[in-house]
mmCIF file of C-alpha atoms in Angstrom:
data_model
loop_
_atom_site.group_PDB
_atom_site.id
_atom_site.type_symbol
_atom_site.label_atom_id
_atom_site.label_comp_id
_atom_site.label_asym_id
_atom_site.label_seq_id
_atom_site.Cartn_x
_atom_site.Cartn_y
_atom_site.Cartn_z
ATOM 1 C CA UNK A 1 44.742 -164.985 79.182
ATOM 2 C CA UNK A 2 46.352 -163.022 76.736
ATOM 3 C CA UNK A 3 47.177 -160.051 78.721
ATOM 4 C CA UNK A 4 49.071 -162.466 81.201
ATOM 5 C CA UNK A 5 50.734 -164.061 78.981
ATOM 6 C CA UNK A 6 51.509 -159.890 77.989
ATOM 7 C CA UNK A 7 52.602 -159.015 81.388
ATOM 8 C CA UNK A 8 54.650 -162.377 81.760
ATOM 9 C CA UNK A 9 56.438 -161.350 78.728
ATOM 10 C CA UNK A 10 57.358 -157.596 79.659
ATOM 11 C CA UNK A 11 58.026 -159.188 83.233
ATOM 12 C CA UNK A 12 60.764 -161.265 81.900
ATOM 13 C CA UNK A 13 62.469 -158.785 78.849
ATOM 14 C CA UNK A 14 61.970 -155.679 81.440
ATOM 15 C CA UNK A 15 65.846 -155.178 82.539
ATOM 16 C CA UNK A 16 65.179 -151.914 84.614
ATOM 17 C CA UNK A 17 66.723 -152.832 88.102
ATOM 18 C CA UNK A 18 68.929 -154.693 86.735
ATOM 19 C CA UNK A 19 71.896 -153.243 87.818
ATOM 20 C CA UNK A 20 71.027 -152.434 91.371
ATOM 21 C CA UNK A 21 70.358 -155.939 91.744
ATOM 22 C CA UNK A 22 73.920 -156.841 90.639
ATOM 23 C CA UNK A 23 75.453 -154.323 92.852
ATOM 24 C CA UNK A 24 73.429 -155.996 95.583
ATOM 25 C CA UNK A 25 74.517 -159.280 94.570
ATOM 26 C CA UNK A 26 78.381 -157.904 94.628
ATOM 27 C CA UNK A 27 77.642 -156.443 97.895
ATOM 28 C CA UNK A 28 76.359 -159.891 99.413
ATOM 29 C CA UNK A 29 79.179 -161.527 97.991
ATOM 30 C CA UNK A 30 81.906 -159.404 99.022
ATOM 31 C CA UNK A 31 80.138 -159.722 103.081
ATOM 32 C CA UNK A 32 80.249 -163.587 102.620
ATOM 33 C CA UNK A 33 83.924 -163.114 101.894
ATOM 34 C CA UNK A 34 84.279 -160.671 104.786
ATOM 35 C CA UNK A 35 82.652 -162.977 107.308
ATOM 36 C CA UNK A 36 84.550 -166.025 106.377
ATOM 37 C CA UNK A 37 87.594 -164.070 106.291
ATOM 38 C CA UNK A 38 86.932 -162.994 110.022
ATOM 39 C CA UNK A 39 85.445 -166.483 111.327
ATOM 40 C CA UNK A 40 88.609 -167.788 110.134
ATOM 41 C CA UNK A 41 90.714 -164.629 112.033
ATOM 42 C CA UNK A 42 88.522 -165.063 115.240
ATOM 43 C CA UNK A 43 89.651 -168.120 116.734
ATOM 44 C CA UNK A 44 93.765 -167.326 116.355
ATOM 45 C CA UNK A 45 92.777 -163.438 117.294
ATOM 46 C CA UNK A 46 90.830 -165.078 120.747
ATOM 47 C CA UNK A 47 94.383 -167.230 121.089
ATOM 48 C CA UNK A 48 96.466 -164.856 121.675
ATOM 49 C CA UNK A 49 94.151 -162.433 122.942
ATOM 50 C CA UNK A 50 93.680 -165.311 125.877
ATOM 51 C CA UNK A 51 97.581 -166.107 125.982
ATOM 52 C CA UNK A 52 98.339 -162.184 126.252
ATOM 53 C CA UNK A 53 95.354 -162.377 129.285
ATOM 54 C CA UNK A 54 97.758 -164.919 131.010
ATOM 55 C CA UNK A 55 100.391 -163.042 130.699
ATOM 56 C CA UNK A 56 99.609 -159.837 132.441
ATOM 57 C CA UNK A 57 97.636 -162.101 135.352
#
């Protein structure tokens, strides 16, 4: 019992990794921004993509 209460204790205080996971998480967030930002683009960009597709018919 005691050494996993040991290991649970290192587990928790151990802060190697730590900042790969934060550039990970900075990474994920700045995609999330990156998709929303596009999704939001897409729909106006397919507009006038479609209007411009009328045009030259």
């Amino acid at each position: 019992m005691r050494r996993l209460a040991k290991f649970a204790s290192e587990f928790l205080w151990d802060t190697s990794g730590a900042t790969a996971i934060e550039y990970a998480l900075i990474a994920s967030g700045i995609s999330i921004v990156i998709v929303a930002a596009v999704s939001g683009i897409g729909g106006s960009l397919r507009e006038r993509f479609d209007a411009l597709n009328g045009l030259l018919k």
